[in-house]
XYZ file of C-alpha atoms in Angstrom:
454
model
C 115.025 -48.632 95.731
C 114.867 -50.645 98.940
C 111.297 -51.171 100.164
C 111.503 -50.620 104.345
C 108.639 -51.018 105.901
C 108.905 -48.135 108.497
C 106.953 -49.745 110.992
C 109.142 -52.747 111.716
C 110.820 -50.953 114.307
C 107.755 -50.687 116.524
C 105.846 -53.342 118.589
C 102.104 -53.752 117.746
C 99.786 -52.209 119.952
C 96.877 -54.733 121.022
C 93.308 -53.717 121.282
C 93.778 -54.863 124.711
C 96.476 -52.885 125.375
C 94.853 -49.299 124.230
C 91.851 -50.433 126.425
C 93.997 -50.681 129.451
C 95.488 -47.333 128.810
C 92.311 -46.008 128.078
C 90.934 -46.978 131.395
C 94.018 -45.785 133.523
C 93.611 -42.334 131.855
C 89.662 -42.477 133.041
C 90.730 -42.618 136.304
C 87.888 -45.375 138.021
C 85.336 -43.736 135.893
C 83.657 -46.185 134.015
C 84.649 -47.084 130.641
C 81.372 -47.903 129.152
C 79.555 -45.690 130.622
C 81.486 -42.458 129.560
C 83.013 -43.713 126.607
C 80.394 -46.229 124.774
C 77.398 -44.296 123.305
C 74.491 -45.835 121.147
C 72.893 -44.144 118.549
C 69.462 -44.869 117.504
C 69.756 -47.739 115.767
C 70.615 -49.406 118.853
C 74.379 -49.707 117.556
C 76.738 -49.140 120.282
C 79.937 -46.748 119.376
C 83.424 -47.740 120.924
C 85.389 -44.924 121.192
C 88.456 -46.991 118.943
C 88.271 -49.825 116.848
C 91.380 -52.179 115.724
C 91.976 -55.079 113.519
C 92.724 -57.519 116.234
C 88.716 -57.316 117.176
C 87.467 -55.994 113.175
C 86.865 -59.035 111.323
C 85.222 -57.741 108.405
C 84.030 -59.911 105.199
C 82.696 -57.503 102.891
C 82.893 -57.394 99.331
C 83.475 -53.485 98.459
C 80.705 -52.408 95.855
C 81.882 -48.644 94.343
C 81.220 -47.128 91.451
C 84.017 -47.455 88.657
C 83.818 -43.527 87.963
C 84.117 -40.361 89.978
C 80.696 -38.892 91.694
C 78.612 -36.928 88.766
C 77.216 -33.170 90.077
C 73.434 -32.808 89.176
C 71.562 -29.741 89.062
C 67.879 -29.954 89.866
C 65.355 -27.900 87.606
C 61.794 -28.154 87.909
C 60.426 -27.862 84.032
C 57.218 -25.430 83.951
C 58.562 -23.204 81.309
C 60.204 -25.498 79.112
C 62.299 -23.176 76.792
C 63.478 -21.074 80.265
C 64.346 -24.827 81.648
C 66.339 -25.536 78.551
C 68.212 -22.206 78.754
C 68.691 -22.788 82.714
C 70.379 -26.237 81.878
C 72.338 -25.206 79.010
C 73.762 -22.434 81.897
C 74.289 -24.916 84.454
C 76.118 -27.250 82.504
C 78.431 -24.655 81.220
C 79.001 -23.365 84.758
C 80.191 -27.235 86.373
C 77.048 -29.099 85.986
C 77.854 -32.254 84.944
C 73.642 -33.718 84.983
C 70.347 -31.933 85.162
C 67.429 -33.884 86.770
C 64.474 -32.129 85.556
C 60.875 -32.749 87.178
C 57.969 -32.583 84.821
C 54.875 -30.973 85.358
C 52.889 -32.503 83.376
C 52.681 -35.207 80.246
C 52.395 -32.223 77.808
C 56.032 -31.224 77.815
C 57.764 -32.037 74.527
C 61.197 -34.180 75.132
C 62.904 -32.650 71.583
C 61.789 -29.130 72.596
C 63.632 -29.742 76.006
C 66.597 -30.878 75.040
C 67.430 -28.825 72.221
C 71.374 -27.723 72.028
C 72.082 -29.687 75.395
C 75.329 -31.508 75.162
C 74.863 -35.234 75.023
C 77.988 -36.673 75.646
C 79.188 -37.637 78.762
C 76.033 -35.944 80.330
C 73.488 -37.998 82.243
C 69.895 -36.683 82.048
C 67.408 -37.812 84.462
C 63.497 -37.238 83.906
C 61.482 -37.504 87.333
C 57.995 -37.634 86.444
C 54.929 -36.991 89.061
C 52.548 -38.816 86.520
C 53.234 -42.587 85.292
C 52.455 -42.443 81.095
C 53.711 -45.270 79.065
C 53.390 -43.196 75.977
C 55.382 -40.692 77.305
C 58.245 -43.145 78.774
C 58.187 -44.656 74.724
C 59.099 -40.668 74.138
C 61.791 -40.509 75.990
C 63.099 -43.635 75.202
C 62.306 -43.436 71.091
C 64.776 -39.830 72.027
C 67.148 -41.713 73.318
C 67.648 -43.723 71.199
C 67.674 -41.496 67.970
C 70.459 -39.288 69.518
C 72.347 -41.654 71.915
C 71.581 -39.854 75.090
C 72.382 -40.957 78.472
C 68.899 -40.774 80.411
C 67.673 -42.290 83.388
C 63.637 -42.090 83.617
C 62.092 -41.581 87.531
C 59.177 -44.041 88.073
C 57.649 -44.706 91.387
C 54.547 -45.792 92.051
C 55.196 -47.156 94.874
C 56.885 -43.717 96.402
C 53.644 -42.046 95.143
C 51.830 -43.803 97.029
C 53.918 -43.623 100.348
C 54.257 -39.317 100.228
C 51.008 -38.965 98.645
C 48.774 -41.445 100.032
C 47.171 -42.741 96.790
C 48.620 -44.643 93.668
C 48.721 -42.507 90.340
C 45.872 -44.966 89.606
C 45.600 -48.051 91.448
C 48.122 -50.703 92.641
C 46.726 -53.184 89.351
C 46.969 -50.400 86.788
C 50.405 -48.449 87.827
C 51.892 -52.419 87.915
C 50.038 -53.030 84.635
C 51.873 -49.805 82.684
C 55.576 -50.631 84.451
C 55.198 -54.451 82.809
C 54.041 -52.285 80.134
C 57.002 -50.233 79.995
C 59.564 -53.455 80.648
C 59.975 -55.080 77.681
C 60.055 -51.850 75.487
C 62.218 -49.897 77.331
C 66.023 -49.245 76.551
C 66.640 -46.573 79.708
C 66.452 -47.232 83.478
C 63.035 -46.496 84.008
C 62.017 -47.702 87.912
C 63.168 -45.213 91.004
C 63.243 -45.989 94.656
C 62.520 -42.853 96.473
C 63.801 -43.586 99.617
C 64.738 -40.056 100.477
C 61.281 -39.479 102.257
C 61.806 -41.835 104.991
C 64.896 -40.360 105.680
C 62.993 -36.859 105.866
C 60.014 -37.914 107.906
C 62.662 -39.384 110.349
C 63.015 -42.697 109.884
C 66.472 -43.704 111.681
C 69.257 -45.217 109.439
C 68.631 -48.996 109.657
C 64.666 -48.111 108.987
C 65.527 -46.308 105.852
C 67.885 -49.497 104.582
C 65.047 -51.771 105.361
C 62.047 -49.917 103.494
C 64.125 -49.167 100.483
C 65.397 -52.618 100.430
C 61.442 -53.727 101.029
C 60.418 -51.282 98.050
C 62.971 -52.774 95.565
C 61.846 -56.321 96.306
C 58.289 -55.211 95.616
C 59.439 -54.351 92.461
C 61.455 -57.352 91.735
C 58.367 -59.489 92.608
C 55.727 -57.605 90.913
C 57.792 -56.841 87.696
C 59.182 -59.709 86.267
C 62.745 -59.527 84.172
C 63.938 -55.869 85.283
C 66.542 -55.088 82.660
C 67.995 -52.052 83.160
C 69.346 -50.664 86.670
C 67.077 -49.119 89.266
C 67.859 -45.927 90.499
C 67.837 -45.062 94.103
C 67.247 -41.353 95.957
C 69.458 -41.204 98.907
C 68.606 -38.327 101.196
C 71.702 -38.137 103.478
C 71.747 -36.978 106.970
C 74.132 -35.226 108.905
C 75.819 -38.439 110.761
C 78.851 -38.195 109.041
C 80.363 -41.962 109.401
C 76.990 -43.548 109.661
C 75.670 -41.936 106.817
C 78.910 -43.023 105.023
C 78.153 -46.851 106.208
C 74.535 -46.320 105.169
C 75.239 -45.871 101.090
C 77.803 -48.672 101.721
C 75.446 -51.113 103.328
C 72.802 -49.885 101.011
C 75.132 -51.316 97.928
C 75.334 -54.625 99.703
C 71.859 -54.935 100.237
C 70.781 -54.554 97.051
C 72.922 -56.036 95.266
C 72.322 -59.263 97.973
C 68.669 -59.127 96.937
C 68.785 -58.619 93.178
C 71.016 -62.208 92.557
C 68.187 -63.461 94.013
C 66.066 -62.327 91.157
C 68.640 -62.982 88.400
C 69.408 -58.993 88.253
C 73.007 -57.989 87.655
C 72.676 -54.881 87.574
C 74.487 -52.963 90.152
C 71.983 -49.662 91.643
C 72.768 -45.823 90.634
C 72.646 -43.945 93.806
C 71.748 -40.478 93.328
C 72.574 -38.422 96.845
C 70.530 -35.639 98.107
C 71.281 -33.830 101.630
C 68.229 -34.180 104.375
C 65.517 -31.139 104.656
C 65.130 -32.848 108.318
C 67.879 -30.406 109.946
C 68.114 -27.275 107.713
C 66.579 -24.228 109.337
C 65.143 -20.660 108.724
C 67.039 -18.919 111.136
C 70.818 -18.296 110.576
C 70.341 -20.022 107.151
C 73.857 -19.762 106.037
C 75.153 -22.695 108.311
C 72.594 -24.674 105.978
C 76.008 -24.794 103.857
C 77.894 -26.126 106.552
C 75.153 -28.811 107.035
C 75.081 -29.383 103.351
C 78.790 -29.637 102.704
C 79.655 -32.527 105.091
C 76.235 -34.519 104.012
C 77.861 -34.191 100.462
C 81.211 -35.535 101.601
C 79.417 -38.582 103.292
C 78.093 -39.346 99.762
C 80.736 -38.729 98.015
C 82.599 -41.328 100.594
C 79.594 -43.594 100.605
C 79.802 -44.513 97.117
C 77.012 -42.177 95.580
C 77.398 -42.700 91.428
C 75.659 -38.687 91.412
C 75.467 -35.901 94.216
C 72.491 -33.036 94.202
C 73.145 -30.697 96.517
C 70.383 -28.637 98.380
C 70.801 -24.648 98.659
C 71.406 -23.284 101.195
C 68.101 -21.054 100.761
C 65.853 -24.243 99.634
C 62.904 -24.463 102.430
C 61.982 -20.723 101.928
C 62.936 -19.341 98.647
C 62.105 -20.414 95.421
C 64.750 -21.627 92.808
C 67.299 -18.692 92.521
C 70.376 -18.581 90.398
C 72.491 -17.268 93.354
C 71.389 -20.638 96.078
C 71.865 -22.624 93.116
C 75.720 -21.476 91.799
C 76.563 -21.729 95.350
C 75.177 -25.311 95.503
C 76.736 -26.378 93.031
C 79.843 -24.875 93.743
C 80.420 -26.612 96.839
C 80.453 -29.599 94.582
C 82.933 -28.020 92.457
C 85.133 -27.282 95.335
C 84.814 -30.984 97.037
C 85.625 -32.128 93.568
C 88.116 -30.368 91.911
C 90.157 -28.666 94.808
C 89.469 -31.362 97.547
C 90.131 -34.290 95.410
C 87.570 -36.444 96.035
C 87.205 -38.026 92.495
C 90.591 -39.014 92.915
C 90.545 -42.280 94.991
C 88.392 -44.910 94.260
C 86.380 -46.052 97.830
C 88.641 -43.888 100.090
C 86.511 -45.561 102.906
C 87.725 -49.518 102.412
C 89.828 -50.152 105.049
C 88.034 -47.927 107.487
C 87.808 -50.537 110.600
C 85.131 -47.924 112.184
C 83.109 -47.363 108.924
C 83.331 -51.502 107.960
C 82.342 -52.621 111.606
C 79.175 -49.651 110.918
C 78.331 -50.618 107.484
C 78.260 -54.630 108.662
C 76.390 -54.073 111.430
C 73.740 -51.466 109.924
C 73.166 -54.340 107.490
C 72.966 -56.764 109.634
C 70.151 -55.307 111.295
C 68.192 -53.945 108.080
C 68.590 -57.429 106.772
C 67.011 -58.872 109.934
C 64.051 -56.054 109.753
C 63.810 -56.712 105.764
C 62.767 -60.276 106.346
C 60.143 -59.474 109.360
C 58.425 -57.263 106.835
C 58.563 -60.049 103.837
C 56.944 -62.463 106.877
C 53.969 -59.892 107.379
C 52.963 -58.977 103.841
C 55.308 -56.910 102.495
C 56.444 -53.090 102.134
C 52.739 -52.300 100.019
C 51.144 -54.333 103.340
C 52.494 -52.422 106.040
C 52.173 -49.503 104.067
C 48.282 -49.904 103.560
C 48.113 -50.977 107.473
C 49.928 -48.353 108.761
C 52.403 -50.183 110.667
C 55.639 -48.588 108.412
C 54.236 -45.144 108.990
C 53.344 -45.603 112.365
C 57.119 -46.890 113.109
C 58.384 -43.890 111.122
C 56.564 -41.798 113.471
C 58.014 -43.626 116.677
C 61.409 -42.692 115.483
C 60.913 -39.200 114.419
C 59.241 -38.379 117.901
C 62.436 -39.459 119.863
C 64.665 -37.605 117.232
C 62.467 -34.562 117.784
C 62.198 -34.579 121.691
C 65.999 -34.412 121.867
C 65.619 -31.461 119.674
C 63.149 -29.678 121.889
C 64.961 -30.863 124.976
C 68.191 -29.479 123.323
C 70.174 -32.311 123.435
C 70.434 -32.555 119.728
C 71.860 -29.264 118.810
C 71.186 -27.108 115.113
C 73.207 -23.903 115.908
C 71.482 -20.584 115.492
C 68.024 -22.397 115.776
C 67.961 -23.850 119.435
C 71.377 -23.167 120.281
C 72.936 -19.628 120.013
C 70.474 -18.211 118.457
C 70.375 -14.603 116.801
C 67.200 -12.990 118.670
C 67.697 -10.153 115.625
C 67.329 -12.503 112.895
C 64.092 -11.382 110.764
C 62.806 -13.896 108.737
C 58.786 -13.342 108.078
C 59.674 -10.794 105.106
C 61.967 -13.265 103.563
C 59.492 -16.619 102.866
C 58.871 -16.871 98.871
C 57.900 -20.884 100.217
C 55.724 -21.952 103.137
C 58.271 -23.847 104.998
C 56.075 -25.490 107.135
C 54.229 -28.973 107.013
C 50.866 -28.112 105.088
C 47.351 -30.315 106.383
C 45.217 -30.342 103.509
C 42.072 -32.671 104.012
C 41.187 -35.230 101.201
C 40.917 -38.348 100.832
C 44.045 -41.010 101.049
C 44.192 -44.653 100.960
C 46.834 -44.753 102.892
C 47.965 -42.226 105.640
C 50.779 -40.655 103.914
C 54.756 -40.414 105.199
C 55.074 -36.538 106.257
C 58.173 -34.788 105.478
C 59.156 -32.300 109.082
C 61.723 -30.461 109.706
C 62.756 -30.765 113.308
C 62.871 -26.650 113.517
C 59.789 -26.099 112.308
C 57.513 -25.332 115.739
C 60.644 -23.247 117.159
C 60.777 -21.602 113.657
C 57.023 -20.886 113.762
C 56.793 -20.092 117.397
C 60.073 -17.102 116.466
C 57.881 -15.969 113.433
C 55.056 -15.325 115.295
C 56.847 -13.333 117.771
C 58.571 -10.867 115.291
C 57.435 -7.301 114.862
């Protein structure tokens, strides 16, 4: 068969050229003033890009196999947590991520019957224990499992305000841990800056601050790190942001001898899900997953649609995790490998978000470090600056969540509904630090609606 290139035919069209065009069709309007738009990283959006001006050098970093779907279960019954993941798994699960309560739970009791193969299992725990990290490693390693244990001190510190200990002790049971350990056993929680609304470039900088705390304070790290993603609703940016995230990383880590790549695990934001008209929660959730998917993310958790006001329910969670199944299997997306390369909009984004994190990164390594600017305030404080302009364009309606301050339902009832206080909760005690707050942005509209209803 002949190969014709079908485009022979046809002149090129410069980047010049489309800009001309562009500006005849404006009419004298100006073109950078009603076309160019900056988001709040300070990046400024053309309205086209082309290969003529897109110079890109990067070196694509993408996982080698198709996105994983993880359910979330929360383990305080632990033989109604095994049956739940047993279920899940059966019905398109394809990894649970279960959060301990407590040091007492027993590993074998757990995971009895689970499938093992081809399953990953991740164990976030809200304690650090280096007898129970030798548990789950001594189980791994008697049945062969695939299991990925959450430890971050450092992101205990940051939502909570205090260590699990202190900063000597919690570093003194992960060097501990090191040398013994056969499973990934060190998590970057990066989803709460993301959540407390830090912008984009702030949330590639403080995870990429975290990690090299790690990497200084922990020497020989020999088995990958995992990373929480929590993934906003910036479709191409958010895309560029797992991208750039992969670069960054895996920048920093040859510079510690590590060569291991990161596994991203993706989460959609809390920031813009809302009470009111709750079912476009799964229109908010659907497109975060595709970014992720897109980005690069090695596993995908998806959020129900009900998550910020009813407990865990079998109905928000089949739904959850059948918009995975949906993206997956009748979309296609596990069928190309990084459909985004070649993007001249989404490589021109991801270069240019890490640009900028990279040029943050080393300001905070010149002033102490993430821990530093943690204990100081100045990383919360910057949080805060960013979440305050994200939430007056919410109030003054310029950033829109439909059915919450834009078309709303005035008969929407919600105060009988709330199994969850979906509200930001002040409880006084003492912190070392102050701690990072996840808000949603709806939350004083929300409360302000609640308190109206008969």
């Amino acid at each position: 068969m002949a190969n014709n290139n079908l485009f022979s035919d046809f002149e090129a069209v410069s980047s010049k050229q489309w800009k001309q065009q562009i500006q005849y069709e404006l009419k004298g309007a100006d073109y950078n003033e009603t076309l160019v738009w900056e988001s709040p990283e300070g990046i400024k959006v053309k309205p086209f890009y082309h290969n003529d001006e897109t110079a890109i050098n990067l070196d694509a970093i993408v996982p080698t196999k198709p996105f994983a779907i993880v359910q979330n279960i929360f383990v305080h019954d632990v033989q109604k947590s095994n049956a739940r993941a047993l279920e899940t798994l059966q019905r398109g699960a394809e990894s649970v991520r279960f959060t301990l309560e407590n040091d007492t739970v027993s590993i074998e009791e757990l995971m009895q019957n689970l499938p093992l193969e081809n399953v990953n299992y991740y164990f976030n725990l809200p304690f650090l224990s280096v007898e129970f990290s030798n548990n789950i490693n001594d189980f791994k390693a008697k049945n062969n499992a695939n299991i990925f244990i959450q430890n971050d001190p450092i992101g205990q510190l940051a939502k909570d305000g205090n260590w699990f200990e202190n900063l000597e002790k919690d570093f003194e049971k992960l060097n501990t841990i090191t040398p013994k350990l056969t499973v990934p056993f060190l998590t970057i929680s990066s989803g709460i800056y993301q959540n407390a609304g830090a912008n984009i470039v702030q949330q590639l900088v403080y995870t990429l601050a975290q990690a090299n705390e790690y990497f200084n304070r922990i020497p020989n790290i020999n088995q990958p790190i995992t990373i929480e993603v929590a993934v906003g609703t910036n479709y191409f940016f958010e895309i560029a942001k797992l991208r750039a995230l992969r670069l960054l990383f895996n920048t920093l880590a040859s510079e510690y001898n590590h060569n291991f790549d990161c596994h991203i695990i993706a989460t959609p934001t809390k920031r813009n899900k809302t009470l009111y008209d709750y079912n476009v929660n799964m229109l908010r959730t659907t497109t975060e997953c595709m970014s992720a998917i897109l980005g690069g993310a090695d596993a995908v958790a998806n959020l129900a649609y009900d998550a910020i006001y009813h407990k865990d329910n079998e109905f928000g969670d089949r739904i959850s995790r059948n918009q995975l199944l949906v993206l997956k299997h009748e979309s296609y997306f596990d069928k190309v490998n990084n459909p985004a390369d070649g993007a001249y909009y989404i490589e021109t984004l991801t270069e240019q978000l890490a640009e900028r994190a990279l040029e943050l990164f080393k300001d905070i390594e010149k002033n102490g470090g993430l821990i530093s600017q943690l204990i100081d305030g100045t990383i919360q404080r910057k949080i805060n600056e960013s979440a305050q302009k994200e939430q007056e364009l919410f109030d003054s309606g310029k950033e829109v969540l439909l059915g919450t301050n834009k078309y709303p339902n005035k008969n929407d009832q919600m105060k009988n509904d709330l199994e969850l206080y979906p509200f930001v909760k002040q409880n006084a005690r003492k912190t070392l630090i102050t701690p990072i707050i996840e808000k949603r942005l709806a939350e004083k509209l929300e409360q302000e609606r609640l308190s109206q209803e008969q």
